[in-house]
Coordinates of C-alpha atoms in Angstrom, one line a residue:
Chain R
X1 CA -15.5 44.1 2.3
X2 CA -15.5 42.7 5.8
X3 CA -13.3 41.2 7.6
X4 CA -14.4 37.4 7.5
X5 CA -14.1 37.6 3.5
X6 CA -10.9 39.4 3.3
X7 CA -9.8 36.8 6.0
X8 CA -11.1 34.0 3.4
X9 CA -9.3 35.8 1.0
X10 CA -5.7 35.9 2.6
X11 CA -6.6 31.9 3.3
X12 CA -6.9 31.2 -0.5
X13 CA -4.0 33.3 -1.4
X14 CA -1.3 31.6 1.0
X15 CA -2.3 28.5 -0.9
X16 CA -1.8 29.7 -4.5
X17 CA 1.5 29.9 -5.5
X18 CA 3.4 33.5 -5.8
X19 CA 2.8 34.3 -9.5
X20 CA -0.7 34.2 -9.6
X21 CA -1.4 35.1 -6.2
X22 CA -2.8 38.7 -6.9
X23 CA -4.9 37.7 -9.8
X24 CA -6.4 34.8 -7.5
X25 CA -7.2 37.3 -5.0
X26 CA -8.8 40.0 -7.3
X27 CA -10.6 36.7 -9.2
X28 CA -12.3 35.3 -5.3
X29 CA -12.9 39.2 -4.4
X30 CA -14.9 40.0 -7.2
X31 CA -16.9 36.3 -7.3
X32 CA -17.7 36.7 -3.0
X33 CA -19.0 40.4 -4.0
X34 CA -21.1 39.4 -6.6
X35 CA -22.2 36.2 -4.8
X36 CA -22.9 38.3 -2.1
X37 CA -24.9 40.7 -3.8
X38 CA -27.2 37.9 -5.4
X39 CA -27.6 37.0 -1.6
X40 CA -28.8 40.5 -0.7
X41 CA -31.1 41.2 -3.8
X42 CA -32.8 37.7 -2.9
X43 CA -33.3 39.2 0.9
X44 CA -30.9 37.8 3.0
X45 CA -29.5 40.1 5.4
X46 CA -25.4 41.1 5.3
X47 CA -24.1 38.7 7.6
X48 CA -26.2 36.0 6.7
X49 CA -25.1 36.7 2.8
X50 CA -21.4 36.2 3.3
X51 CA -21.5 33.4 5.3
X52 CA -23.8 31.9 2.9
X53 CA -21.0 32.4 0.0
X54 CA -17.9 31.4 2.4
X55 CA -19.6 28.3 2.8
X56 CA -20.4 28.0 -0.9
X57 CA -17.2 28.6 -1.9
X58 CA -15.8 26.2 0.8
X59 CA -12.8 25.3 2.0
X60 CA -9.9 28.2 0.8
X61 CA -7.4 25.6 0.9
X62 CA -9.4 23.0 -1.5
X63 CA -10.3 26.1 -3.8
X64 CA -6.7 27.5 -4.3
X65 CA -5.6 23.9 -5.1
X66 CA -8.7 23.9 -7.7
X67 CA -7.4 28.0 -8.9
X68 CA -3.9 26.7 -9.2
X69 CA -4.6 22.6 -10.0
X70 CA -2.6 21.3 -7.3
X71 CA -2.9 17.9 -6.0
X72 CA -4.9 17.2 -2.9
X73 CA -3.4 14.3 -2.5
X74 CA 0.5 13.1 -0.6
X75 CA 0.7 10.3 -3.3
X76 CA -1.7 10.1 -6.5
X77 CA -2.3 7.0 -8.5
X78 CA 0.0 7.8 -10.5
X79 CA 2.9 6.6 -8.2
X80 CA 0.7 5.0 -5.9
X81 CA 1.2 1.6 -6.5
X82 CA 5.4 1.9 -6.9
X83 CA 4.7 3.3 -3.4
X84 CA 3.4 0.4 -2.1
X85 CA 5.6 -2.2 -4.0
X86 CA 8.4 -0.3 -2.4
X87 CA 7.3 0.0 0.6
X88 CA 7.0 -3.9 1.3
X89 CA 10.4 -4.6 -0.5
X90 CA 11.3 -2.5 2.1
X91 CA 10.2 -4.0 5.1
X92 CA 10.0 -7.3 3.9
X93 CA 14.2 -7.0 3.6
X94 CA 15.7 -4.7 5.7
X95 CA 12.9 -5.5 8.6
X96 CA 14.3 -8.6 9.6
X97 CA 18.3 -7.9 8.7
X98 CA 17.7 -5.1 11.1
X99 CA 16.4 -7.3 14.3
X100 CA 18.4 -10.0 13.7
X101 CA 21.0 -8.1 14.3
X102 CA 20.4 -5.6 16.8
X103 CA 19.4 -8.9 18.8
X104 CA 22.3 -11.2 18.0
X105 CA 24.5 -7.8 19.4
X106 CA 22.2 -7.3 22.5
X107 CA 23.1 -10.8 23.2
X108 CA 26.6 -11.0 22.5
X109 CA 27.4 -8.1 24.7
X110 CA 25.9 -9.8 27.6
X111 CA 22.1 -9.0 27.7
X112 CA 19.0 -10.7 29.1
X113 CA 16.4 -12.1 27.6
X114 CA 13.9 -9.4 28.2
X115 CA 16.9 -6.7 26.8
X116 CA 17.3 -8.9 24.0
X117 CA 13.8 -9.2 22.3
X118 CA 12.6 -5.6 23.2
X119 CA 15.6 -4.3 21.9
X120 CA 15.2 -6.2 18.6
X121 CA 11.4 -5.0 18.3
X122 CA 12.2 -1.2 19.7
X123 CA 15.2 -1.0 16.7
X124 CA 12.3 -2.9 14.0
X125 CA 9.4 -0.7 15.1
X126 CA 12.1 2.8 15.0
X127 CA 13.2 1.6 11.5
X128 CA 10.3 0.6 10.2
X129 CA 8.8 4.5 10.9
X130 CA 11.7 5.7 9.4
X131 CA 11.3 3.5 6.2
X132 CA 7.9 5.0 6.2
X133 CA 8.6 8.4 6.3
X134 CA 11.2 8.9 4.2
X135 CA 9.9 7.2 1.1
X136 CA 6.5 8.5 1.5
X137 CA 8.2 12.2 1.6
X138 CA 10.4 11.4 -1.6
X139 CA 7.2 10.2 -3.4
X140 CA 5.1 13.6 -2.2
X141 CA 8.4 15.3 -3.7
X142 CA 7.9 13.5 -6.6
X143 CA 4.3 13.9 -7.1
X144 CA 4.5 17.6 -6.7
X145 CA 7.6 17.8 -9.1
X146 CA 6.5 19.3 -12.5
X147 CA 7.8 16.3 -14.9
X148 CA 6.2 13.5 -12.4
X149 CA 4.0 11.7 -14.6
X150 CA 6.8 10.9 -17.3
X151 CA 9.0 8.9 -14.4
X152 CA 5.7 6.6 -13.9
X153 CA 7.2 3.2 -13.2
X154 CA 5.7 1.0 -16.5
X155 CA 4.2 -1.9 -15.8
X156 CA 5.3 -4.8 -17.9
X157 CA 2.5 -8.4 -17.0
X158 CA 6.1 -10.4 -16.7
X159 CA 6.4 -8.7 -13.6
X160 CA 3.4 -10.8 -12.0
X161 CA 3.5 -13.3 -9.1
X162 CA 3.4 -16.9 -9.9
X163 CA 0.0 -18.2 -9.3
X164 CA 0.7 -20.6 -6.5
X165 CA 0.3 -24.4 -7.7
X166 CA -0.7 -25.9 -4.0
X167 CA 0.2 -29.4 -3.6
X168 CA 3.5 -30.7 -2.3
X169 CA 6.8 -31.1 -4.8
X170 CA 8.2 -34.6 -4.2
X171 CA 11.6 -32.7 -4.0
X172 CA 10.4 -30.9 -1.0
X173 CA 9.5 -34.4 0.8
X174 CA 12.7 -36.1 0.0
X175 CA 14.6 -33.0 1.1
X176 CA 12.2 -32.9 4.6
X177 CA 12.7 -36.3 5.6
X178 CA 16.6 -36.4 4.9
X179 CA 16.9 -33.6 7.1
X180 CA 15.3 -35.0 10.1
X181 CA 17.0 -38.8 9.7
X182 CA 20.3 -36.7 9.6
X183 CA 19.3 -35.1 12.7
X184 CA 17.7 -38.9 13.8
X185 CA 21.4 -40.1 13.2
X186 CA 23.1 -37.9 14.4
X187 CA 21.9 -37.6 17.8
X188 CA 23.6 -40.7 18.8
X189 CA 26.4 -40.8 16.5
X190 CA 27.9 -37.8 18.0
X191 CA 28.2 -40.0 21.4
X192 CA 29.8 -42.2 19.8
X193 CA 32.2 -40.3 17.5
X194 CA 34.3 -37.6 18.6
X195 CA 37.2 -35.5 17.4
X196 CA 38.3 -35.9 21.2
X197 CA 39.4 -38.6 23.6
X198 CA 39.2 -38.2 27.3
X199 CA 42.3 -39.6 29.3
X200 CA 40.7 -43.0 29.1
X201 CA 40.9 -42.9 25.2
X202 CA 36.7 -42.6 25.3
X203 CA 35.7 -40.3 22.8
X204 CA 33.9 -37.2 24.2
X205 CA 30.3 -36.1 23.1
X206 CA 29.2 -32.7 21.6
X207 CA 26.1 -33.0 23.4
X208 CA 25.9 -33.0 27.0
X209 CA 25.2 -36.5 28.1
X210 CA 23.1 -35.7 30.5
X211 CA 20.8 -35.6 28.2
X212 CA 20.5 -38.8 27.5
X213 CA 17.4 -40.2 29.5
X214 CA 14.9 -37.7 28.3
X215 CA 15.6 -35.1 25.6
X216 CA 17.6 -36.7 23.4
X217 CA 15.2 -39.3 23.2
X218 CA 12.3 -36.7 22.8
X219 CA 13.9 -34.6 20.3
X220 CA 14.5 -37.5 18.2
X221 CA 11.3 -39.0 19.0
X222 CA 10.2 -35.2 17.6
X223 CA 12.8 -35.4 14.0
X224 CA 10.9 -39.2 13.6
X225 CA 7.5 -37.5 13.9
X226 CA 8.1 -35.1 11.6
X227 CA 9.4 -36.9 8.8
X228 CA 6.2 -38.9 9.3
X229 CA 3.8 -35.8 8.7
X230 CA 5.9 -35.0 5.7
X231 CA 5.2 -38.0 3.8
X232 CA 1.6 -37.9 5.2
X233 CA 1.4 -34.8 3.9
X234 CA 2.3 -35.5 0.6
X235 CA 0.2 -38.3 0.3
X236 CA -2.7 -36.2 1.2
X237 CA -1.8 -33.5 -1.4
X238 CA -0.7 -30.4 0.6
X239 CA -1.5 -28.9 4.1
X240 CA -4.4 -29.3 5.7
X241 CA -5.7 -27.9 9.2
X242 CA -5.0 -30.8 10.6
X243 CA -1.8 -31.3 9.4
X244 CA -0.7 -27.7 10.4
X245 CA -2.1 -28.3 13.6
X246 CA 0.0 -31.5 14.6
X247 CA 3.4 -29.9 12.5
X248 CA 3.0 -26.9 15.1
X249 CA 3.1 -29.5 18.4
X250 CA 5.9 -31.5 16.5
X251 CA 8.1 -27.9 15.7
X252 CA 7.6 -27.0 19.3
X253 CA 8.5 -30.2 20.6
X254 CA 11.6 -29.8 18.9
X255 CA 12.6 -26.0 18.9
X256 CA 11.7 -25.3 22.5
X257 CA 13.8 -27.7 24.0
X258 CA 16.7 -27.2 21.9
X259 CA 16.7 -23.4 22.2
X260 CA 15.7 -23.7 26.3
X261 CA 18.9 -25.7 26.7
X262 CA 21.4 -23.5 24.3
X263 CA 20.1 -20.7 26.3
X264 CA 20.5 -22.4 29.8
X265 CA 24.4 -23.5 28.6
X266 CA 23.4 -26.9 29.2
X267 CA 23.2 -28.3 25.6
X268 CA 27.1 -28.5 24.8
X269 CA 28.8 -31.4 26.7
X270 CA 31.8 -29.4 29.1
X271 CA 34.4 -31.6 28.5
X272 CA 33.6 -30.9 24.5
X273 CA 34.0 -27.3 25.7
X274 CA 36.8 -27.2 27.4
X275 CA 38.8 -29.1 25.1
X276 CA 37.6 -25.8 21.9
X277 CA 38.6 -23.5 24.6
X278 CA 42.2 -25.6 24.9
X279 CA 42.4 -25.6 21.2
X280 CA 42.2 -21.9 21.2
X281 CA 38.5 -20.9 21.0
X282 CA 38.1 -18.8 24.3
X283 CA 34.1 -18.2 23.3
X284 CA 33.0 -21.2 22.1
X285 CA 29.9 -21.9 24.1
X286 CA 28.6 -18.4 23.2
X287 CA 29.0 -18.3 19.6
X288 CA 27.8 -22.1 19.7
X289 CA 24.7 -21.7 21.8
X290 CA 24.0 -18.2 19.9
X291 CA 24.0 -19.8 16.5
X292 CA 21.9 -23.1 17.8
X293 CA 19.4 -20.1 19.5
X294 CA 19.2 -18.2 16.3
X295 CA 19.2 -20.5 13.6
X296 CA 16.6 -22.8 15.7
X297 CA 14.1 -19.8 16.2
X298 CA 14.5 -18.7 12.3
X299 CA 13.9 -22.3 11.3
X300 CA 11.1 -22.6 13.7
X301 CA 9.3 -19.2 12.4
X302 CA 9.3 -20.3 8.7
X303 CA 8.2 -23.3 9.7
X304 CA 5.3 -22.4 11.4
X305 CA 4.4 -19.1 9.1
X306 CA 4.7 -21.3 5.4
X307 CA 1.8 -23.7 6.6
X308 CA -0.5 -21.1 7.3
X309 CA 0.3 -19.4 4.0
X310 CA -0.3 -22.5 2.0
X311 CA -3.3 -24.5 3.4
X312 CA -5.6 -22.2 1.8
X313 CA -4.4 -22.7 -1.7
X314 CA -3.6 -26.7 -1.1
X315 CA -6.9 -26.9 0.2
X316 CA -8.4 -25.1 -2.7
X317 CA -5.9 -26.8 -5.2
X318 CA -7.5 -30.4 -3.5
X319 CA -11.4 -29.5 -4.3
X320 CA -10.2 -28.3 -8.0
X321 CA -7.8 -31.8 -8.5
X322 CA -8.9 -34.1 -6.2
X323 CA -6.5 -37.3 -5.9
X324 CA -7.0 -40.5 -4.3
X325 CA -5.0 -40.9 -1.3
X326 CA -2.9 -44.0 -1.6
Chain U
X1 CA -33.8 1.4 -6.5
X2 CA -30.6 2.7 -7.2
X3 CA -29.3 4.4 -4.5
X4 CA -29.1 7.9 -4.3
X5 CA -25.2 8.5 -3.3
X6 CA -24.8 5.8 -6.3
X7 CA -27.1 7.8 -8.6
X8 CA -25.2 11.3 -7.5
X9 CA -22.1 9.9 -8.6
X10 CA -22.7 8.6 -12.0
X11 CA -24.7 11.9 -13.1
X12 CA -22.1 14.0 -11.6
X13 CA -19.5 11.7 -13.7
X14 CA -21.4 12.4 -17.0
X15 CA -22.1 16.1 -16.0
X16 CA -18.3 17.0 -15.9
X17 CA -17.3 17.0 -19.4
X18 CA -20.6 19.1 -20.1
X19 CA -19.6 22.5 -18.3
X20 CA -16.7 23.3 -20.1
X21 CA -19.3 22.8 -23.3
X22 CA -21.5 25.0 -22.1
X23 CA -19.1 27.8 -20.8
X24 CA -17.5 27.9 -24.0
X25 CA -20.8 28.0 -25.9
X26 CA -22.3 30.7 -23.4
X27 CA -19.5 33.0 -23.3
X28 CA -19.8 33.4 -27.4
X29 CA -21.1 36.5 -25.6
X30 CA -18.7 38.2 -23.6
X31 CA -19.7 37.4 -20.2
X32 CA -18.5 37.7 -16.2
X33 CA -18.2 34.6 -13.7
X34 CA -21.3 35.2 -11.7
X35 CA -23.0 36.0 -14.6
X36 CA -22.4 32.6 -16.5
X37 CA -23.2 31.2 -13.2
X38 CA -26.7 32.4 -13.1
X39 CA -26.9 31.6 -16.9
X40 CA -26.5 28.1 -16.6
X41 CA -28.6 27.8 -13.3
X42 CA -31.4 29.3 -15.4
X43 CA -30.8 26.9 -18.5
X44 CA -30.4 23.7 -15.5
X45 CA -27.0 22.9 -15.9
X46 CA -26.2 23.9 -12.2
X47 CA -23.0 24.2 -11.3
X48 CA -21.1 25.1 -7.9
X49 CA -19.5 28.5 -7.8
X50 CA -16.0 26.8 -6.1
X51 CA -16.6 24.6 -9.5
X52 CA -17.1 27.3 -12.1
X53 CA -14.3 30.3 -10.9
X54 CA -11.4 27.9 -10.6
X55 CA -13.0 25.8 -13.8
X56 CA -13.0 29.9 -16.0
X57 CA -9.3 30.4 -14.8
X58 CA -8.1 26.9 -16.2
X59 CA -9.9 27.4 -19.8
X60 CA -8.0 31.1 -19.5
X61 CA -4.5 29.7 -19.1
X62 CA -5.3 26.6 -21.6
X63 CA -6.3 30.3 -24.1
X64 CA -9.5 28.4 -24.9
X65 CA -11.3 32.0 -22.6
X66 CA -9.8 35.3 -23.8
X67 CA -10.4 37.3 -20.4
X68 CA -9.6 41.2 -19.3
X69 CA -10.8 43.1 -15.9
X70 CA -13.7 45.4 -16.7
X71 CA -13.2 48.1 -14.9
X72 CA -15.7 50.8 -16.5
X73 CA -18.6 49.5 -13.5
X74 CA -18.4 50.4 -9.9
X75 CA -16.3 47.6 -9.2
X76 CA -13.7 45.6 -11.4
X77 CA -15.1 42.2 -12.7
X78 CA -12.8 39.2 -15.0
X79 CA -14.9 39.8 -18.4
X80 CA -14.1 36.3 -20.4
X81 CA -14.8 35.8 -23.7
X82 CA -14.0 32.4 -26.3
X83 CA -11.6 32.7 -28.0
X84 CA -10.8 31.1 -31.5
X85 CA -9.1 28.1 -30.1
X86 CA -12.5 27.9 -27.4
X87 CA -14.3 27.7 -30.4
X88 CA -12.6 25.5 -32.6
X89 CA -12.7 22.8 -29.0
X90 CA -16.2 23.3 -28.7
X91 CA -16.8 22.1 -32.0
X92 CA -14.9 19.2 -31.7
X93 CA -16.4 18.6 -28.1
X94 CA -19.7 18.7 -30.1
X95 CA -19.0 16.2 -32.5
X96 CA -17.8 14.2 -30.5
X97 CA -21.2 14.7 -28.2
X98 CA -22.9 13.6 -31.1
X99 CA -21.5 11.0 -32.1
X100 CA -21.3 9.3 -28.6
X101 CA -25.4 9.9 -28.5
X102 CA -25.6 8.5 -32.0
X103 CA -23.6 5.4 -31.1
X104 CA -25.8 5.5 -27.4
X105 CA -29.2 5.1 -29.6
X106 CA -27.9 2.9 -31.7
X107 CA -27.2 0.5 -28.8
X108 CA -30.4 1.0 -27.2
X109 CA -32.6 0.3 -30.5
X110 CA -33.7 -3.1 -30.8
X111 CA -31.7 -4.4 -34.1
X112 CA -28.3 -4.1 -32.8
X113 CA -29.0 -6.2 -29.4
X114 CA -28.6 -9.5 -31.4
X115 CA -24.9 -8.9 -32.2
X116 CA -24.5 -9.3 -28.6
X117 CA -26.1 -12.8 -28.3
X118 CA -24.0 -14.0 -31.8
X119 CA -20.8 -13.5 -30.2
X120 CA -18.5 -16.4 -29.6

């Protein structure tokens, strides 16, 4: 036997497991000889015979996991789809716990901006490879372990997704539009009403009053507008690209300024500061702009990502219902 | 026309279940690998040889193949033979052949297409 088949041989062999290794290999030696000798009696010449039959037989790693029925496969479909569900559990959870805070510390202990977001997406990306490695090794474990088919997750039909109803809850509306005259009234109020009194008994702002001639005025002018689309929007039935286009102006409007200013220390009135710091509460105008910053930017994502999920299906909800506007 | 990756696939899928009928019903006579290869080439139920060996060694473990190495020739060769439970699965296999062709031409005569149209 040559050396290129007793190579093939040794190749097969590594992949079968110990027990039947030798059988295997007396089992492919006797199948490339007779091959072979088929090959030779129908007038090939030597070399061109057992090349012929390597290449017949194929691959030696696919035809030990045929001798020895082992998967060819990391995950089968057996515990494929558990995988998956898993998987975006997974990320869809610990994902954003994970930059949230590896930002909110990157900022607390003094870091830029640039430190703060490529830190939070350098921790997301290393976690997110690690969440993918290690479940997709146990699962491999698992689909190579003897008993695997038995531990198959059952699938029960209560476990399915809601279809999605499209169209707007009044609920939703009502709790939209209280939000933003909240925020509509208290813009000014807080000028007016204040836990503390400067020396001439006037009460002091939370808000920097600077900012009186033109962003409080805008951002307010922003709350009005956006109570506006909501009712609009629920007139109409649901999102529409219109509607998703002006409620991503109007969310901007509002959350760039806001967070530009928290950012920029400029949002908190001083005075207002000074007198937390007096009454004990050394970082006040961090943890304050921090939590304006991060709240603002998670309100603002949702905001702008829940549209885009839902004008497809309140479109298509609209075509199946339709309902006069009015 | 039906394409011919399309075609491959769907004979290959009703060819599968055939080869272990036919090994089991050649190797009544005791028989060797490449032999039962060149058997069922002749017959034209061709299979691949990385098909067949690995297929032989499965039917030995499941004891449906009783197999021993021949070693009276120049070289020793894996004689199989079926055993009594081979034999006793190859009948059932066959029933259950027939009956799926009965039930196929019953479906393709011409009386039983109107059930089709009646139903709600």
């Amino acid at each position: 036997m040559s050396t290129l088949s007793s190579r093939y041989i040794t190749a097969v062999s590594r992949s079968v497991p110990e027990s039947q290794r030798s059988d295997v290999e007396a089992e492919v030696a006797a199948a490339i000889e007779d091959l072979t000798e088929a090959r030779l009696a129908a007038g090939s010449t030597p070399e061109d015979a057992e090349r012929a039959v390597l290449l017949e037989l194929g691959d030696p790693m696919r035809l030990a996991a045929d001798y020895s029925n082992k998967p060819l496969y990391l995950i089968g479909p057996d515990h494929f789809p558990t995988y998956i569900r898993l998987l975006k559990i997974l990320a869809a959870t610990v994902l954003p716990v994970i930059g949230v805070a590896v930002m909110l510390g990157s900022f607390l202990s003094g870091g830029d901006a640039g430190e703060i977001i490529s830190g939070g997406i350098i921790a997301v990306m290393g976690v997110a490879l690690h969440i993918f490695f290690w479940t997709t090794l146990i699962f491999a474990i698992i689909e190579r372990s003897p008993d695997s088919k038995q531990i198959r997750a059952k699938w029960d039909p209560s476990t399915l997704p809601d279809t999605p109803p499209g169209g707007v809850r009044l609920g939703d509306t009502l709790a939209a539009v209280l939000v933003a005259l909240v925020g509509i009234i208290y813009l000014p109020w807080q000028h007016f009403s204040s836990p503390f009194r400067d020396a001439n008994g006037e009460p002091i702002p939370t808000l920097n009053a600077e900012l009186w001639p033109v962003w409080i005025p805008l951002l307010m002018a922003g709350l009005l507008a956006t109570a506006v689309l909501e009712i609009f929007r629920y007139r109409a039935g649901g999102w529409s690209w219109r509607f998703v286009a002006v409620n991503t102006v109007l969310e901007l409007v509002v959350a760039v300024p806001l967070i530009w200013l928290a950012a920029t220390n400029t949002l908190l009135e001083p005075r207002f500061v000074t007198e937390l710091v007096g009454h004990g509460w050394a970082d006040a105008a961090l943890h304050l702009n921090v939590s304006v910053i991060v709240i603002t930017a998670g309100v603002v994502t949702w905001n702008l990502i829940d549209p885009l999920r839902k004008v497809r299906i309140d479109t298509a909800a609209r075509a199946k219902h339709p309902r006069p506007l009015g | 026309m039906i394409d011919d990756e399309v075609l491959a696939g769907h004979q290959q899928e009703l060819r599968r279940g055939t080869v272990v009928m036919a090994a089991l019903a050649t190797l009544e006579t005791p028989g060797y690998g490449y032999g039962l290869l060149a058997v069922l080439e002749k017959s034209g139920l061709s299979v691949d040889a990385n098909t067949l060996y690995p297929l032989l060694r499965r039917l030995e473990k499941q004891g449906l193949l009783a197999a021993e190495w021949d070693t009276t020739e120049s070289r020793p060769r894996k004689m199989y033979k079926t055993s009594d439970a081979g034999r006793n699965l190859l009948g059932t296999l066959e029933a259950e052949w027939n009956h799926l062709a009965t039930s196929l031409n019953a479906l393709r005569s011409e009386e039983s297409n109107p059930h089709l149209k009646e139903l709600p």
